[in-house]
Tab-separated table of C-alpha atoms and ligand atoms in Angstrom:
chain	number	residue	atom	x	y	z
A	1	MET	CA	-45.194	-18.658	-76.700
A	2	ILE	CA	-44.867	-14.943	-75.680
A	3	ILE	CA	-43.158	-11.977	-77.440
A	4	ALA	CA	-43.003	-9.053	-75.310
A	5	PRO	CA	-41.843	-5.539	-76.585
A	6	SER	CA	-39.702	-3.459	-74.142
A	7	LEU	CA	-40.441	-0.249	-74.390
A	8	LEU	CA	-37.093	0.644	-72.874
A	9	ALA	CA	-36.348	0.952	-76.512
A	10	ALA	CA	-39.172	3.222	-77.192
A	11	ASN	CA	-39.153	6.740	-78.170
A	12	PHE	CA	-39.606	8.026	-74.445
A	13	GLY	CA	-41.020	11.334	-76.014
A	14	GLN	CA	-43.699	9.373	-76.533
A	15	LEU	CA	-44.520	6.527	-74.698
A	16	ALA	CA	-48.512	6.654	-74.695
A	17	LYS	CA	-47.825	6.388	-78.682
A	18	ASP	CA	-45.427	3.598	-79.204
A	19	THR	CA	-47.791	1.390	-76.142
A	20	ALA	CA	-50.380	2.457	-78.798
A	21	ARG	CA	-48.173	0.882	-81.462
A	22	ALA	CA	-47.058	-1.960	-79.626
A	23	SER	CA	-50.685	-2.929	-78.624
A	24	LYS	CA	-51.360	-3.148	-82.382
A	25	SER	CA	-48.303	-5.237	-83.021
A	26	GLY	CA	-49.703	-8.648	-82.184
A	27	ALA	CA	-47.231	-8.683	-79.563
A	28	ASP	CA	-48.301	-10.898	-76.034
A	29	TRP	CA	-46.789	-8.393	-73.020
A	30	LEU	CA	-45.887	-5.232	-72.987
A	31	HIS	CA	-42.372	-5.541	-70.676
A	32	LEU	CA	-41.462	-2.364	-68.579
A	33	ASP	CA	-37.841	-2.089	-67.781
A	34	ILE	CA	-37.802	-0.486	-64.079
A	35	MET	CA	-34.100	1.157	-63.317
A	36	ASP	CA	-33.099	2.622	-60.090
A	37	GLY	CA	-29.782	4.193	-60.663
A	38	HIS	CA	-28.474	2.052	-57.951
A	39	PHE	CA	-29.276	-1.607	-58.734
A	40	VAL	CA	-28.102	-0.734	-61.950
A	41	PRO	CA	-26.522	2.091	-63.334
A	42	ASN	CA	-29.728	4.022	-65.394
A	43	ILE	CA	-32.873	5.213	-64.947
A	44	SER	CA	-35.679	4.426	-66.598
A	45	PHE	CA	-39.434	5.908	-65.023
A	46	GLY	CA	-41.527	4.884	-62.462
A	47	PRO	CA	-45.159	4.115	-61.486
A	48	ALA	CA	-46.708	7.285	-63.014
A	49	VAL	CA	-45.456	6.637	-66.199
A	50	VAL	CA	-46.675	3.208	-65.999
A	51	LYS	CA	-50.116	4.246	-64.520
A	52	ALA	CA	-50.057	6.975	-67.327
A	53	LEU	CA	-49.801	4.417	-70.073
A	54	ARG	CA	-52.320	1.861	-68.570
A	55	PRO	CA	-55.272	3.380	-70.523
A	56	ALA	CA	-53.299	3.411	-73.804
A	57	THR	CA	-53.105	-0.536	-74.200
A	58	LYS	CA	-55.022	-4.171	-72.990
A	59	LEU	CA	-51.137	-5.974	-73.425
A	60	PHE	CA	-50.414	-7.461	-70.119
A	61	PHE	CA	-47.751	-5.360	-68.154
A	62	ASP	CA	-44.740	-6.918	-67.459
A	63	VAL	CA	-43.217	-5.210	-65.167
A	64	HIS	CA	-39.254	-5.749	-64.335
A	65	LEU	CA	-37.789	-4.268	-61.141
A	66	MET	CA	-33.696	-3.959	-61.568
A	67	CYS	CA	-34.133	-1.777	-58.263
A	68	SER	CA	-32.648	-2.418	-55.250
A	69	ARG	CA	-35.718	-1.284	-52.849
A	70	PRO	CA	-38.262	-3.420	-54.372
A	71	ASP	CA	-40.193	-3.315	-51.296
A	72	ILE	CA	-41.337	0.100	-51.260
A	73	LEU	CA	-42.472	-0.320	-54.921
A	74	LEU	CA	-44.272	-3.420	-54.943
A	75	GLU	CA	-47.373	-1.282	-54.047
A	76	PRO	CA	-47.212	1.616	-56.057
A	77	PHE	CA	-46.681	-0.798	-59.223
A	78	ALA	CA	-49.380	-2.969	-58.334
A	79	GLN	CA	-51.977	-0.095	-58.297
A	80	ALA	CA	-50.516	1.767	-61.617
A	81	GLY	CA	-51.612	-1.105	-63.423
A	82	ALA	CA	-48.910	-3.923	-63.565
A	83	ASP	CA	-50.293	-7.602	-64.256
A	84	GLN	CA	-46.738	-9.129	-63.560
A	85	ILE	CA	-44.191	-7.889	-61.112
A	86	ILE	CA	-40.444	-9.275	-61.147
A	87	VAL	CA	-37.428	-8.926	-58.872
A	88	HIS	CA	-34.301	-10.259	-58.702
A	89	LEU	CA	-32.213	-13.000	-57.233
A	90	GLU	CA	-29.533	-11.065	-55.978
A	91	LEU	CA	-31.393	-9.204	-53.612
A	92	GLY	CA	-30.744	-12.040	-51.546
A	93	GLU	CA	-32.504	-12.755	-48.424
A	94	GLN	CA	-35.181	-9.909	-49.422
A	95	VAL	CA	-36.487	-12.156	-52.104
A	96	THR	CA	-38.468	-14.590	-50.067
A	97	PRO	CA	-40.937	-11.909	-48.843
A	98	LEU	CA	-40.858	-10.061	-52.241
A	99	LEU	CA	-42.282	-13.240	-53.904
A	100	TRP	CA	-45.636	-13.308	-50.892
A	101	LYS	CA	-45.762	-9.839	-51.650
A	102	ILE	CA	-46.728	-9.493	-54.988
A	103	ARG	CA	-48.745	-12.923	-54.634
A	104	LYS	CA	-50.828	-11.315	-51.923
A	105	LEU	CA	-51.221	-7.961	-54.038
A	106	GLY	CA	-52.851	-10.581	-56.801
A	107	LYS	CA	-50.327	-10.099	-59.284
A	108	LYS	CA	-48.221	-12.485	-61.308
A	109	VAL	CA	-45.082	-13.625	-59.988
A	110	GLY	CA	-41.308	-13.379	-61.414
A	111	LEU	CA	-37.968	-14.117	-60.311
A	112	SER	CA	-34.517	-12.926	-62.637
A	113	LEU	CA	-30.980	-13.707	-62.921
A	114	ASN	CA	-28.062	-11.802	-63.939
A	115	PRO	CA	-25.743	-13.499	-66.409
A	116	PRO	CA	-22.943	-14.206	-63.686
A	117	THR	CA	-25.588	-15.359	-61.070
A	118	SER	CA	-25.808	-19.352	-61.040
A	119	ILE	CA	-28.843	-21.010	-61.810
A	120	GLY	CA	-28.590	-23.023	-59.153
A	121	LEU	CA	-29.409	-20.581	-56.743
A	122	VAL	CA	-33.633	-20.011	-57.843
A	123	GLN	CA	-34.112	-23.945	-57.234
A	124	PRO	CA	-35.651	-22.913	-53.863
A	125	PHE	CA	-37.831	-20.825	-55.554
A	126	LEU	CA	-39.012	-22.668	-58.288
A	127	ASP	CA	-42.659	-23.651	-57.177
A	128	GLN	CA	-43.838	-20.301	-56.226
A	129	LEU	CA	-43.170	-18.896	-59.665
A	130	ASP	CA	-45.319	-17.704	-62.176
A	131	HIS	CA	-42.289	-16.687	-64.309
A	132	LEU	CA	-38.445	-16.779	-64.473
A	133	LEU	CA	-36.638	-14.436	-66.078
A	134	VAL	CA	-33.211	-15.267	-67.272
A	135	MET	CA	-31.196	-12.133	-67.950
A	136	THR	CA	-29.043	-12.257	-71.674
A	137	VAL	CA	-26.703	-9.103	-70.992
A	138	ASN	CA	-26.201	-7.796	-67.650
A	139	PRO	CA	-29.097	-4.953	-67.179
A	140	GLY	CA	-29.147	-1.446	-67.479
A	141	PHE	CA	-29.106	-0.602	-71.004
A	142	GLY	CA	-30.933	-2.105	-74.209
A	143	GLY	CA	-28.604	-2.430	-77.307
A	144	GLN	CA	-26.060	-4.894	-75.470
A	145	GLU	CA	-24.979	-7.967	-77.200
A	146	PHE	CA	-26.740	-11.265	-76.426
A	147	ILE	CA	-24.376	-13.361	-73.459
A	148	TYR	CA	-24.243	-17.420	-75.157
A	149	GLU	CA	-23.063	-18.940	-72.194
A	150	THR	CA	-26.382	-18.040	-70.337
A	151	LEU	CA	-28.228	-20.509	-72.657
A	152	PRO	CA	-27.341	-23.665	-70.663
A	153	LYS	CA	-29.300	-21.451	-67.626
A	154	ILE	CA	-32.411	-21.734	-69.864
A	155	GLN	CA	-32.110	-25.655	-70.569
A	156	GLN	CA	-31.167	-26.380	-66.976
A	157	ALA	CA	-34.565	-24.427	-66.333
A	158	ASN	CA	-36.637	-26.061	-68.727
A	159	ALA	CA	-35.442	-29.475	-67.597
A	160	TRP	CA	-36.190	-28.551	-63.766
A	161	ARG	CA	-39.968	-27.770	-64.712
A	162	ARG	CA	-40.072	-30.863	-66.843
A	163	GLU	CA	-38.962	-32.755	-63.622
A	164	ARG	CA	-40.705	-31.367	-61.371
A	165	ASN	CA	-43.913	-30.443	-63.423
A	166	LEU	CA	-43.597	-26.633	-62.531
A	167	ALA	CA	-45.964	-24.596	-64.873
A	168	TYR	CA	-43.689	-21.303	-64.627
A	169	THR	CA	-42.900	-19.603	-67.840
A	170	ILE	CA	-39.274	-19.008	-68.865
A	171	GLY	CA	-37.880	-15.999	-70.135
A	172	VAL	CA	-35.222	-14.318	-71.646
A	173	ASP	CA	-34.088	-10.431	-71.998
A	174	GLY	CA	-31.468	-8.767	-73.486
A	175	GLY	CA	-29.803	-8.855	-76.890
A	176	VAL	CA	-32.676	-10.827	-78.433
A	177	ASN	CA	-33.014	-10.823	-82.313
A	178	LEU	CA	-34.261	-12.622	-84.581
A	179	LYS	CA	-30.999	-15.671	-84.387
A	180	THR	CA	-30.608	-15.384	-80.423
A	181	ALA	CA	-34.776	-15.426	-80.018
A	182	ALA	CA	-34.557	-18.966	-82.312
A	183	GLU	CA	-31.560	-20.016	-80.287
A	184	CYS	CA	-33.291	-19.082	-76.721
A	185	ALA	CA	-36.756	-21.741	-77.901
A	186	ARG	CA	-34.287	-24.106	-78.891
A	187	ALA	CA	-33.042	-24.037	-75.045
A	188	GLY	CA	-36.408	-23.785	-73.405
A	189	ALA	CA	-37.325	-20.661	-73.560
A	190	ASP	CA	-40.805	-19.697	-73.749
A	191	VAL	CA	-41.047	-15.554	-73.493
A	192	PHE	CA	-39.206	-13.630	-75.724
A	193	VAL	CA	-38.101	-9.933	-74.455
A	194	SER	CA	-37.253	-7.959	-76.748
A	195	GLY	CA	-36.571	-4.195	-77.013
A	196	THR	CA	-34.072	-2.471	-79.632
A	197	THR	CA	-34.985	-5.478	-82.390
A	198	LEU	CA	-38.634	-5.083	-82.111
A	199	PHE	CA	-38.887	-0.983	-82.090
A	200	ALA	CA	-36.094	-0.723	-84.195
A	201	ALA	CA	-37.829	-2.200	-86.671
A	202	HIS	CA	-39.549	-0.759	-89.681
A	203	SER	CA	-42.763	-2.268	-88.529
A	204	LEU	CA	-42.959	-2.892	-85.427
A	205	LYS	CA	-46.258	-5.671	-86.374
A	206	ARG	CA	-43.895	-7.206	-88.903
A	207	ALA	CA	-40.794	-8.081	-86.660
A	208	VAL	CA	-43.125	-9.090	-83.560
A	209	SER	CA	-44.674	-11.814	-86.556
A	210	LYS	CA	-40.946	-12.451	-87.748
A	211	MET	CA	-39.921	-13.531	-84.375
A	212	ARG	CA	-43.032	-15.806	-83.798
A	213	LYS	CA	-42.060	-17.617	-87.020
A	214	VAL	CA	-38.500	-18.104	-85.871
A	215	VAL	CA	-39.382	-19.062	-82.286
A	216	LEU	CA	-42.182	-21.462	-83.697
A	217	ALA	CA	-39.336	-22.824	-85.900
A	218	SER	CA	-36.975	-22.505	-83.501
A	219	ASP	CA	-34.764	-22.312	-86.246
A	220	PRO	CA	-31.686	-19.736	-86.379
A	221	ALA	CA	-31.439	-19.986	-89.935
A	222	LEU	CA	-34.458	-18.228	-90.499
A	223	ALA	CA	-33.554	-15.263	-89.025
A	224	ASP	CA	-31.822	-13.796	-92.078
A	225	LEU	CA	-35.160	-13.190	-93.530
A	226	ARG	CA	-35.511	-9.074	-93.174
A	227	VAL	CA	-37.699	-7.739	-90.784
B	1	DX5	C1	-31.948	-4.771	-69.915
B	1	DX5	C2	-33.011	-4.779	-70.065
B	1	DX5	C3	-33.869	-5.126	-71.214
B	1	DX5	C4	-33.501	-4.528	-72.398
B	1	DX5	C5	-33.620	-5.493	-73.740
B	1	DX5	O1	-31.426	-3.697	-69.002
B	1	DX5	O2	-33.656	-5.431	-68.915
B	1	DX5	O3	-35.432	-5.322	-71.010
B	1	DX5	O4	-35.063	-3.319	-72.564
B	1	DX5	O5	-33.089	-4.546	-74.632
B	1	DX5	P1	-32.683	-4.897	-76.013
B	1	DX5	O6	-33.182	-6.043	-76.340
B	1	DX5	O7	-32.142	-3.497	-76.378
B	1	DX5	O8	-31.134	-5.773	-75.305
B	2	ZN	ZN1	-36.336	-6.026	-68.775
């Protein structure tokens, strides 16, 4: 099980401080949302910021590219210290060369799909992936409501993983709180990206350990325990 706080929900005036806080929270990965103002209607930060944050932590940098032209961004993010780079399935014929290039750069390979995109479309790529990220909100902004219609996609991705004896991790991203994390765990997810829930908590450390607990139990009933 991997808990990945999303830096999008941190205080942008003190990103290095919040990165260090995440580092000490017991989290496994730091999720970095890169938005280009074109693939999604918002802009976050770029490789220079990721590079500046790299010395602040040893956490695994999970770089989620919500960008129309990731081909020009893979090298800069690889050099900035990404450990894994995720691109979007909606990019169509760009996807195959992008996955190859991420692998060639020596980084873990991730693929993500938006809520309206059919899970069937990931099938041809499954054996090339380290990570499949199921978007559980329409990407662009933190703090949105979890979309329950995405749960069957997690179940399907988990079934394929078992049937084909593949080893990719299955992540969920968007609206992941203590309750929805437990529901995603039941469906087969093992990477839990969470922004608002974790960073808004009084103690990030307590929030991370509580999320770990509900995921371990896979029991949404535990979710009303306070963070
Ligand atoms: C959504 C981003 C998410 C976002 C999740 O566009 O990809 O990673 O930070 O934030 P919360 O947990 O607040 O929904
Ligand atoms: Zn994300």
